[in-house]
JSON list of C-alpha atoms in Angstrom, two decimals:
[
{"chain": "M", "resi": 1119, "resn": "MET", "atom": "CA", "xyz": [-20.94, 17.90, 2.65]},
{"chain": "M", "resi": 1120, "resn": "LEU", "atom": "CA", "xyz": [-21.67, 15.01, 0.54]},
{"chain": "M", "resi": 1121, "resn": "PHE", "atom": "CA", "xyz": [-23.90, 12.02, 0.93]},
{"chain": "M", "resi": 1122, "resn": "ALA", "atom": "CA", "xyz": [-23.78, 9.19, -1.66]},
{"chain": "M", "resi": 1123, "resn": "GLY", "atom": "CA", "xyz": [-26.71, 7.08, 0.25]},
{"chain": "M", "resi": 1124, "resn": "SER", "atom": "CA", "xyz": [-27.90, 4.33, -1.99]},
{"chain": "M", "resi": 1125, "resn": "MET", "atom": "CA", "xyz": [-26.74, 5.88, -4.98]},
{"chain": "M", "resi": 1126, "resn": "ALA", "atom": "CA", "xyz": [-23.06, 5.18, -3.87]},
{"chain": "M", "resi": 1127, "resn": "THR", "atom": "CA", "xyz": [-21.19, 3.49, -6.70]},
{"chain": "M", "resi": 1128, "resn": "ARG", "atom": "CA", "xyz": [-19.05, 0.28, -5.44]},
{"chain": "M", "resi": 1129, "resn": "LEU", "atom": "CA", "xyz": [-15.92, -0.53, -7.41]},
{"chain": "M", "resi": 1130, "resn": "ASP", "atom": "CA", "xyz": [-13.55, -3.02, -6.67]},
{"chain": "M", "resi": 1131, "resn": "ALA", "atom": "CA", "xyz": [-10.16, -1.99, -5.46]},
{"chain": "M", "resi": 1132, "resn": "ASP", "atom": "CA", "xyz": [-8.03, -2.91, -7.98]},
{"chain": "M", "resi": 1133, "resn": "ARG", "atom": "CA", "xyz": [-10.12, -0.58, -9.99]},
{"chain": "M", "resi": 1134, "resn": "TRP", "atom": "CA", "xyz": [-9.07, 2.32, -7.83]},
{"chain": "M", "resi": 1135, "resn": "GLY", "atom": "CA", "xyz": [-5.89, 3.22, -9.45]},
{"chain": "M", "resi": 1136, "resn": "GLU", "atom": "CA", "xyz": [-7.29, 3.80, -12.74]},
{"chain": "M", "resi": 1137, "resn": "LEU", "atom": "CA", "xyz": [-9.67, 6.64, -10.91]},
{"chain": "M", "resi": 1138, "resn": "ASP", "atom": "CA", "xyz": [-9.51, 10.56, -10.77]},
{"chain": "M", "resi": 1139, "resn": "ILE", "atom": "CA", "xyz": [-9.85, 11.68, -7.34]},
{"chain": "M", "resi": 1140, "resn": "LEU", "atom": "CA", "xyz": [-11.81, 14.80, -7.44]},
{"chain": "M", "resi": 1141, "resn": "GLU", "atom": "CA", "xyz": [-13.20, 15.42, -4.14]},
{"chain": "M", "resi": 1142, "resn": "VAL", "atom": "CA", "xyz": [-13.09, 14.00, -0.49]},
{"chain": "M", "resi": 1143, "resn": "ALA", "atom": "CA", "xyz": [-15.92, 15.22, 2.15]},
{"chain": "M", "resi": 1144, "resn": "PRO", "atom": "CA", "xyz": [-17.43, 13.72, 5.41]},
{"chain": "M", "resi": 1145, "resn": "VAL", "atom": "CA", "xyz": [-20.65, 12.05, 5.02]},
{"chain": "M", "resi": 1146, "resn": "ASP", "atom": "CA", "xyz": [-23.79, 14.40, 5.75]},
{"chain": "M", "resi": 1147, "resn": "LEU", "atom": "CA", "xyz": [-25.38, 12.10, 8.26]},
{"chain": "M", "resi": 1148, "resn": "PRO", "atom": "CA", "xyz": [-28.96, 13.68, 9.14]},
{"chain": "M", "resi": 1149, "resn": "ALA", "atom": "CA", "xyz": [-29.37, 14.00, 5.20]},
{"chain": "M", "resi": 1150, "resn": "SER", "atom": "CA", "xyz": [-28.75, 10.28, 5.07]},
{"chain": "M", "resi": 1151, "resn": "GLY", "atom": "CA", "xyz": [-31.29, 9.70, 7.86]},
{"chain": "M", "resi": 1152, "resn": "VAL", "atom": "CA", "xyz": [-28.92, 6.91, 8.70]},
{"chain": "M", "resi": 1153, "resn": "PRO", "atom": "CA", "xyz": [-27.97, 6.26, 12.40]},
{"chain": "M", "resi": 1154, "resn": "SER", "atom": "CA", "xyz": [-24.11, 7.44, 12.75]},
{"chain": "M", "resi": 1155, "resn": "SER", "atom": "CA", "xyz": [-23.03, 3.65, 14.46]},
{"chain": "M", "resi": 1156, "resn": "ALA", "atom": "CA", "xyz": [-24.40, 1.91, 11.33]},
{"chain": "M", "resi": 1157, "resn": "LEU", "atom": "CA", "xyz": [-21.73, 0.09, 9.81]},
{"chain": "M", "resi": 1158, "resn": "TRP", "atom": "CA", "xyz": [-20.91, 0.18, 6.01]},
{"chain": "M", "resi": 1159, "resn": "GLY", "atom": "CA", "xyz": [-18.89, -1.55, 3.51]},
{"chain": "M", "resi": 1160, "resn": "CYS", "atom": "CA", "xyz": [-16.27, 0.39, 2.31]},
{"chain": "M", "resi": 1161, "resn": "GLY", "atom": "CA", "xyz": [-16.38, 1.00, -1.13]},
{"chain": "M", "resi": 1162, "resn": "ARG", "atom": "CA", "xyz": [-13.09, 0.49, -1.82]},
{"chain": "M", "resi": 1163, "resn": "CYS", "atom": "CA", "xyz": [-11.66, -1.98, 0.16]},
{"chain": "M", "resi": 1164, "resn": "GLY", "atom": "CA", "xyz": [-14.63, -3.53, 1.63]},
{"chain": "M", "resi": 1165, "resn": "ASP", "atom": "CA", "xyz": [-14.08, -3.27, 5.13]},
{"chain": "M", "resi": 1166, "resn": "ASP", "atom": "CA", "xyz": [-17.16, -2.68, 7.52]},
{"chain": "M", "resi": 1167, "resn": "HIS", "atom": "CA", "xyz": [-16.54, 0.68, 9.41]},
{"chain": "M", "resi": 1168, "resn": "ARG", "atom": "CA", "xyz": [-18.90, 3.21, 11.44]},
{"chain": "M", "resi": 1169, "resn": "LEU", "atom": "CA", "xyz": [-20.74, 5.53, 8.58]},
{"chain": "M", "resi": 1170, "resn": "ALA", "atom": "CA", "xyz": [-20.07, 8.25, 10.76]},
{"chain": "M", "resi": 1171, "resn": "ASP", "atom": "CA", "xyz": [-16.44, 7.73, 10.79]},
{"chain": "M", "resi": 1172, "resn": "GLY", "atom": "CA", "xyz": [-16.44, 7.49, 6.63]},
{"chain": "M", "resi": 1173, "resn": "SER", "atom": "CA", "xyz": [-15.96, 9.86, 3.99]},
{"chain": "M", "resi": 1174, "resn": "VAL", "atom": "CA", "xyz": [-17.55, 10.30, 0.49]},
{"chain": "M", "resi": 1175, "resn": "VAL", "atom": "CA", "xyz": [-14.78, 10.47, -2.09]},
{"chain": "M", "resi": 1176, "resn": "LYS", "atom": "CA", "xyz": [-16.23, 11.93, -5.87]},
{"chain": "M", "resi": 1177, "resn": "VAL", "atom": "CA", "xyz": [-14.22, 9.85, -8.34]},
{"chain": "M", "resi": 1178, "resn": "ARG", "atom": "CA", "xyz": [-14.09, 9.85, -12.54]},
{"chain": "M", "resi": 1179, "resn": "SER", "atom": "CA", "xyz": [-13.55, 6.92, -14.50]},
{"chain": "M", "resi": 1180, "resn": "HIS", "atom": "CA", "xyz": [-14.26, 6.38, -18.09]},
{"chain": "M", "resi": 1181, "resn": "LEU", "atom": "CA", "xyz": [-18.35, 5.96, -16.97]},
{"chain": "M", "resi": 1182, "resn": "GLY", "atom": "CA", "xyz": [-18.50, 9.47, -15.32]},
{"chain": "M", "resi": 1183, "resn": "VAL", "atom": "CA", "xyz": [-18.49, 10.80, -12.19]},
{"chain": "M", "resi": 1184, "resn": "ALA", "atom": "CA", "xyz": [-19.85, 9.02, -9.17]},
{"chain": "M", "resi": 1185, "resn": "ASP", "atom": "CA", "xyz": [-19.57, 9.21, -5.39]},
{"chain": "M", "resi": 1186, "resn": "GLN", "atom": "CA", "xyz": [-18.17, 6.50, -2.77]},
{"chain": "M", "resi": 1187, "resn": "ILE", "atom": "CA", "xyz": [-18.65, 5.81, 0.97]},
{"chain": "M", "resi": 1188, "resn": "VAL", "atom": "CA", "xyz": [-15.04, 4.89, 1.73]},
{"chain": "M", "resi": 1189, "resn": "CYS", "atom": "CA", "xyz": [-13.26, 3.99, 5.18]},
{"chain": "M", "resi": 1190, "resn": "ALA", "atom": "CA", "xyz": [-11.45, 6.27, 6.97]},
{"chain": "M", "resi": 1191, "resn": "ARG", "atom": "CA", "xyz": [-7.91, 4.29, 5.29]},
{"chain": "M", "resi": 1192, "resn": "CYS", "atom": "CA", "xyz": [-8.89, 4.74, 2.09]},
{"chain": "M", "resi": 1193, "resn": "ALA", "atom": "CA", "xyz": [-10.22, 8.37, 2.76]},
{"chain": "M", "resi": 1194, "resn": "ALA", "atom": "CA", "xyz": [-6.61, 9.17, 3.54]},
{"chain": "M", "resi": 1195, "resn": "VAL", "atom": "CA", "xyz": [-5.24, 7.57, 0.35]},
{"chain": "M", "resi": 1196, "resn": "ALA", "atom": "CA", "xyz": [-7.75, 9.67, -1.63]},
{"chain": "M", "resi": 1197, "resn": "ARG", "atom": "CA", "xyz": [-7.10, 12.40, -0.26]},
{"chain": "M", "resi": 1198, "resn": "ARG", "atom": "CA", "xyz": [-3.06, 12.43, -0.83]},
{"chain": "M", "resi": 1199, "resn": "ARG", "atom": "CA", "xyz": [-4.07, 11.92, -4.35]},
{"chain": "M", "resi": 1200, "resn": "CYS", "atom": "CA", "xyz": [-6.42, 14.41, -4.89]},
{"chain": "M", "resi": 1201, "resn": "VAL", "atom": "CA", "xyz": [-3.57, 16.82, -3.58]},
{"chain": "M", "resi": 1202, "resn": "GLY", "atom": "CA", "xyz": [-1.23, 15.54, -5.68]},
{"chain": "M", "resi": 1203, "resn": "VAL", "atom": "CA", "xyz": [0.82, 13.70, -2.78]},
{"chain": "M", "resi": 1204, "resn": "ARG", "atom": "CA", "xyz": [3.31, 11.16, -4.69]},
{"chain": "M", "resi": 1205, "resn": "SER", "atom": "CA", "xyz": [3.02, 7.39, -3.31]},
{"chain": "M", "resi": 1206, "resn": "SER", "atom": "CA", "xyz": [4.22, 4.45, -5.04]},
{"chain": "M", "resi": 1207, "resn": "ARG", "atom": "CA", "xyz": [1.96, 2.36, -6.50]},
{"chain": "M", "resi": 1208, "resn": "VAL", "atom": "CA", "xyz": [1.76, -1.02, -5.64]},
{"chain": "M", "resi": 1209, "resn": "LEU", "atom": "CA", "xyz": [0.49, -4.07, -7.34]},
{"chain": "M", "resi": 1210, "resn": "LEU", "atom": "CA", "xyz": [-0.07, -7.04, -4.52]},
{"chain": "M", "resi": 1211, "resn": "VAL", "atom": "CA", "xyz": [0.69, -10.53, -5.60]},
{"chain": "M", "resi": 1212, "resn": "ASP", "atom": "CA", "xyz": [-0.85, -12.97, -2.76]},
{"chain": "M", "resi": 1213, "resn": "ASP", "atom": "CA", "xyz": [-2.96, -15.90, -3.05]},
{"chain": "M", "resi": 1214, "resn": "ASP", "atom": "CA", "xyz": [-3.67, -15.33, 0.82]},
{"chain": "M", "resi": 1215, "resn": "ASN", "atom": "CA", "xyz": [-6.48, -12.74, 1.09]},
{"chain": "M", "resi": 1216, "resn": "GLU", "atom": "CA", "xyz": [-5.75, -12.37, 4.79]},
{"chain": "M", "resi": 1217, "resn": "HIS", "atom": "CA", "xyz": [-2.19, -12.14, 4.82]},
{"chain": "M", "resi": 1218, "resn": "ARG", "atom": "CA", "xyz": [-2.68, -9.79, 1.49]},
{"chain": "M", "resi": 1219, "resn": "ASP", "atom": "CA", "xyz": [-5.37, -7.15, 3.46]},
{"chain": "M", "resi": 1220, "resn": "VAL", "atom": "CA", "xyz": [-2.77, -7.10, 6.20]},
{"chain": "M", "resi": 1221, "resn": "LEU", "atom": "CA", "xyz": [-0.24, -6.17, 4.26]},
{"chain": "M", "resi": 1222, "resn": "ARG", "atom": "CA", "xyz": [-2.58, -3.44, 2.18]},
{"chain": "M", "resi": 1223, "resn": "ARG", "atom": "CA", "xyz": [-3.39, -1.88, 5.37]},
{"chain": "M", "resi": 1224, "resn": "THR", "atom": "CA", "xyz": [0.41, -1.81, 6.65]},
{"chain": "M", "resi": 1225, "resn": "LEU", "atom": "CA", "xyz": [1.62, 0.05, 3.47]},
{"chain": "M", "resi": 1226, "resn": "GLU", "atom": "CA", "xyz": [-1.44, 2.69, 3.30]},
{"chain": "M", "resi": 1227, "resn": "ASP", "atom": "CA", "xyz": [-1.35, 3.42, 6.91]},
{"chain": "M", "resi": 1228, "resn": "ALA", "atom": "CA", "xyz": [2.19, 4.40, 6.66]},
{"chain": "M", "resi": 1229, "resn": "GLY", "atom": "CA", "xyz": [1.49, 6.78, 3.85]},
{"chain": "M", "resi": 1230, "resn": "VAL", "atom": "CA", "xyz": [4.24, 5.39, 1.48]},
{"chain": "M", "resi": 1231, "resn": "ALA", "atom": "CA", "xyz": [2.34, 3.50, -1.38]},
{"chain": "M", "resi": 1232, "resn": "GLU", "atom": "CA", "xyz": [-0.97, 2.90, -2.66]},
{"chain": "M", "resi": 1233, "resn": "VAL", "atom": "CA", "xyz": [-2.12, -0.40, -3.23]},
{"chain": "M", "resi": 1234, "resn": "VAL", "atom": "CA", "xyz": [-3.82, -0.40, -6.95]},
{"chain": "M", "resi": 1235, "resn": "GLY", "atom": "CA", "xyz": [-4.62, -3.53, -7.28]},
{"chain": "M", "resi": 1236, "resn": "TYR", "atom": "CA", "xyz": [-3.84, -7.28, -6.04]},
{"chain": "M", "resi": 1237, "resn": "VAL", "atom": "CA", "xyz": [-4.34, -10.67, -7.78]},
{"chain": "M", "resi": 1238, "resn": "ARG", "atom": "CA", "xyz": [-3.00, -14.48, -7.11]},
{"chain": "M", "resi": 1239, "resn": "PRO", "atom": "CA", "xyz": [0.11, -15.21, -8.61]},
{"chain": "M", "resi": 1240, "resn": "GLY", "atom": "CA", "xyz": [-0.19, -16.90, -12.37]},
{"chain": "M", "resi": 1241, "resn": "ARG", "atom": "CA", "xyz": [-0.90, -15.39, -15.96]},
{"chain": "M", "resi": 1242, "resn": "GLN", "atom": "CA", "xyz": [-3.85, -12.49, -14.51]},
{"chain": "M", "resi": 1243, "resn": "ALA", "atom": "CA", "xyz": [-0.88, -10.82, -12.15]},
{"chain": "M", "resi": 1244, "resn": "LEU", "atom": "CA", "xyz": [0.78, -10.56, -15.83]},
{"chain": "M", "resi": 1245, "resn": "VAL", "atom": "CA", "xyz": [-2.28, -9.35, -17.35]},
{"chain": "M", "resi": 1246, "resn": "GLU", "atom": "CA", "xyz": [-2.66, -6.56, -14.08]},
{"chain": "M", "resi": 1247, "resn": "THR", "atom": "CA", "xyz": [0.93, -5.24, -14.52]},
{"chain": "M", "resi": 1248, "resn": "GLU", "atom": "CA", "xyz": [0.07, -4.32, -17.87]},
{"chain": "M", "resi": 1249, "resn": "ARG", "atom": "CA", "xyz": [-3.33, -2.62, -17.30]},
{"chain": "M", "resi": 1250, "resn": "LEU", "atom": "CA", "xyz": [-2.32, -0.68, -13.98]},
{"chain": "M", "resi": 1251, "resn": "ARG", "atom": "CA", "xyz": [1.04, -0.48, -14.62]},
{"chain": "M", "resi": 1252, "resn": "PRO", "atom": "CA", "xyz": [2.13, -0.35, -11.11]},
{"chain": "M", "resi": 1253, "resn": "ASP", "atom": "CA", "xyz": [5.79, 1.30, -10.00]},
{"chain": "M", "resi": 1254, "resn": "THR", "atom": "CA", "xyz": [6.53, -2.15, -8.09]},
{"chain": "M", "resi": 1255, "resn": "VAL", "atom": "CA", "xyz": [4.85, -5.46, -7.95]},
{"chain": "M", "resi": 1256, "resn": "VAL", "atom": "CA", "xyz": [5.15, -6.77, -4.32]},
{"chain": "M", "resi": 1257, "resn": "LEU", "atom": "CA", "xyz": [5.21, -10.55, -4.68]},
{"chain": "M", "resi": 1258, "resn": "ASP", "atom": "CA", "xyz": [4.32, -12.90, -1.41]},
{"chain": "M", "resi": 1259, "resn": "LEU", "atom": "CA", "xyz": [5.56, -16.50, -2.33]},
{"chain": "M", "resi": 1260, "resn": "ALA", "atom": "CA", "xyz": [5.17, -18.77, 0.76]},
{"chain": "M", "resi": 1261, "resn": "GLU", "atom": "CA", "xyz": [6.12, -21.68, -1.28]},
{"chain": "M", "resi": 1262, "resn": "PRO", "atom": "CA", "xyz": [8.36, -21.84, -3.92]},
{"chain": "M", "resi": 1263, "resn": "ARG", "atom": "CA", "xyz": [5.37, -22.86, -6.29]},
{"chain": "M", "resi": 1264, "resn": "VAL", "atom": "CA", "xyz": [6.38, -22.94, -9.89]},
{"chain": "M", "resi": 1265, "resn": "VAL", "atom": "CA", "xyz": [4.00, -20.81, -10.76]},
{"chain": "M", "resi": 1266, "resn": "GLY", "atom": "CA", "xyz": [5.26, -18.11, -8.46]},
{"chain": "M", "resi": 1267, "resn": "LEU", "atom": "CA", "xyz": [9.03, -18.73, -9.83]},
{"chain": "M", "resi": 1268, "resn": "GLU", "atom": "CA", "xyz": [7.58, -18.53, -13.50]},
{"chain": "M", "resi": 1269, "resn": "LEU", "atom": "CA", "xyz": [5.70, -15.35, -12.85]},
{"chain": "M", "resi": 1270, "resn": "LEU", "atom": "CA", "xyz": [9.12, -13.81, -11.42]},
{"chain": "M", "resi": 1271, "resn": "SER", "atom": "CA", "xyz": [10.72, -14.32, -14.44]},
{"chain": "M", "resi": 1272, "resn": "GLU", "atom": "CA", "xyz": [8.03, -13.29, -16.49]},
{"chain": "M", "resi": 1273, "resn": "LEU", "atom": "CA", "xyz": [7.26, -10.01, -15.24]},
{"chain": "M", "resi": 1274, "resn": "PRO", "atom": "CA", "xyz": [8.43, -7.13, -17.22]},
{"chain": "M", "resi": 1275, "resn": "ASP", "atom": "CA", "xyz": [12.03, -5.69, -16.44]},
{"chain": "M", "resi": 1276, "resn": "LYS", "atom": "CA", "xyz": [10.84, -2.30, -16.18]},
{"chain": "M", "resi": 1277, "resn": "VAL", "atom": "CA", "xyz": [8.71, -3.29, -13.01]},
{"chain": "M", "resi": 1278, "resn": "ARG", "atom": "CA", "xyz": [10.53, -3.15, -9.66]},
{"chain": "M", "resi": 1279, "resn": "VAL", "atom": "CA", "xyz": [9.77, -6.34, -8.04]},
{"chain": "M", "resi": 1280, "resn": "ILE", "atom": "CA", "xyz": [10.04, -6.92, -4.39]},
{"chain": "M", "resi": 1281, "resn": "VAL", "atom": "CA", "xyz": [9.58, -10.60, -3.08]},
{"chain": "M", "resi": 1282, "resn": "ILE", "atom": "CA", "xyz": [8.09, -11.44, 0.69]},
{"chain": "M", "resi": 1283, "resn": "SER", "atom": "CA", "xyz": [8.90, -15.27, 1.78]},
{"chain": "M", "resi": 1284, "resn": "GLY", "atom": "CA", "xyz": [8.95, -16.67, 4.99]},
{"chain": "M", "resi": 1285, "resn": "ARG", "atom": "CA", "xyz": [10.90, -19.71, 3.89]},
{"chain": "M", "resi": 1286, "resn": "PRO", "atom": "CA", "xyz": [15.15, -18.90, 3.28]},
{"chain": "M", "resi": 1287, "resn": "ARG", "atom": "CA", "xyz": [14.85, -21.65, 0.60]},
{"chain": "M", "resi": 1288, "resn": "THR", "atom": "CA", "xyz": [12.37, -19.60, -1.27]},
{"chain": "M", "resi": 1289, "resn": "ARG", "atom": "CA", "xyz": [14.22, -16.39, -0.81]},
{"chain": "M", "resi": 1290, "resn": "GLN", "atom": "CA", "xyz": [17.37, -18.39, -2.67]},
{"chain": "M", "resi": 1291, "resn": "ARG", "atom": "CA", "xyz": [15.41, -19.25, -5.49]},
{"chain": "M", "resi": 1292, "resn": "CYS", "atom": "CA", "xyz": [13.93, -15.88, -6.54]},
{"chain": "M", "resi": 1293, "resn": "ARG", "atom": "CA", "xyz": [17.21, -14.70, -6.39]},
{"chain": "M", "resi": 1294, "resn": "GLN", "atom": "CA", "xyz": [18.35, -17.22, -8.54]},
{"chain": "M", "resi": 1295, "resn": "ARG", "atom": "CA", "xyz": [15.28, -16.92, -11.02]},
{"chain": "M", "resi": 1296, "resn": "ARG", "atom": "CA", "xyz": [15.55, -12.82, -11.19]},
{"chain": "M", "resi": 1297, "resn": "PRO", "atom": "CA", "xyz": [18.71, -11.85, -10.11]},
{"chain": "M", "resi": 1298, "resn": "GLY", "atom": "CA", "xyz": [18.90, -7.85, -8.65]},
{"chain": "M", "resi": 1299, "resn": "THR", "atom": "CA", "xyz": [15.34, -9.01, -7.26]},
{"chain": "M", "resi": 1300, "resn": "THR", "atom": "CA", "xyz": [14.88, -7.38, -3.73]},
{"chain": "M", "resi": 1301, "resn": "VAL", "atom": "CA", "xyz": [13.73, -10.14, -1.54]},
{"chain": "M", "resi": 1302, "resn": "LEU", "atom": "CA", "xyz": [13.04, -10.00, 2.07]},
{"chain": "M", "resi": 1303, "resn": "ALA", "atom": "CA", "xyz": [12.14, -11.95, 4.96]},
{"chain": "M", "resi": 1304, "resn": "ASP", "atom": "CA", "xyz": [8.33, -12.24, 6.03]},
{"chain": "M", "resi": 1305, "resn": "ASP", "atom": "CA", "xyz": [9.23, -10.68, 9.54]},
{"chain": "M", "resi": 1306, "resn": "ARG", "atom": "CA", "xyz": [9.45, -7.54, 11.04]},
{"chain": "M", "resi": 1307, "resn": "ALA", "atom": "CA", "xyz": [12.46, -6.39, 10.09]},
{"chain": "M", "resi": 1308, "resn": "GLY", "atom": "CA", "xyz": [11.51, -7.58, 6.40]},
{"chain": "M", "resi": 1309, "resn": "ARG", "atom": "CA", "xyz": [8.36, -4.96, 6.77]},
{"chain": "M", "resi": 1310, "resn": "LYS", "atom": "CA", "xyz": [10.02, -2.58, 8.07]},
{"chain": "M", "resi": 1311, "resn": "ARG", "atom": "CA", "xyz": [12.66, -2.60, 5.29]},
{"chain": "M", "resi": 1312, "resn": "LEU", "atom": "CA", "xyz": [9.63, -2.77, 2.49]},
{"chain": "M", "resi": 1313, "resn": "LEU", "atom": "CA", "xyz": [8.21, 0.35, 4.10]},
{"chain": "M", "resi": 1314, "resn": "THR", "atom": "CA", "xyz": [11.61, 2.00, 3.69]},
{"chain": "M", "resi": 1315, "resn": "LEU", "atom": "CA", "xyz": [12.12, 0.65, 0.24]},
{"chain": "M", "resi": 1316, "resn": "LEU", "atom": "CA", "xyz": [8.66, 2.12, -1.03]},
{"chain": "M", "resi": 1317, "resn": "ASP", "atom": "CA", "xyz": [9.38, 5.32, 0.82]},
{"chain": "M", "resi": 1318, "resn": "GLU", "atom": "CA", "xyz": [13.01, 5.98, -0.82]},
{"chain": "M", "resi": 1319, "resn": "ALA", "atom": "CA", "xyz": [11.01, 5.35, -4.25]},
{"chain": "M", "resi": 1320, "resn": "ARG", "atom": "CA", "xyz": [8.14, 8.19, -4.14]}
]
């Protein structure tokens, strides 16, 4: 059993895709001296969770080896990586933090994707696409704003792009801007279809 204690390294979720996962183990509560009911911020997603429900993930980056205390959801992602189970690498592009977090949880709970990063629509999305090299970019566009439509045109052809929008007009403009792009409605059927597409791509 591992315990990272106060020395646990906190890494932004958008760096997770760059790490090698070496080991996943339970938190050693007796060694920590911390009550099992204590809340702890996940070292990957930032969500608060009971320390007793968390795991310690040993990761390796260009800076060396470190431990992260993570929630059960992120531990499951790490275990799949650790044993070589293939998941689609997804970059989420969304300017609504709450909606983005819900979508991340949906994808990772289903086990069909690993969200390697998230960013707002704009030039930074192109930078992150080049840096993280995702299999799929999921672009959430609530409104047909120019910045989102321009991004759609500029993303590399080799990257699969899936657009989610609750507005029919936006979905139509996305299809016109990047022919062949998968465009889904922001509803239960659309989310189910997204899970199916990512599962098929693994």
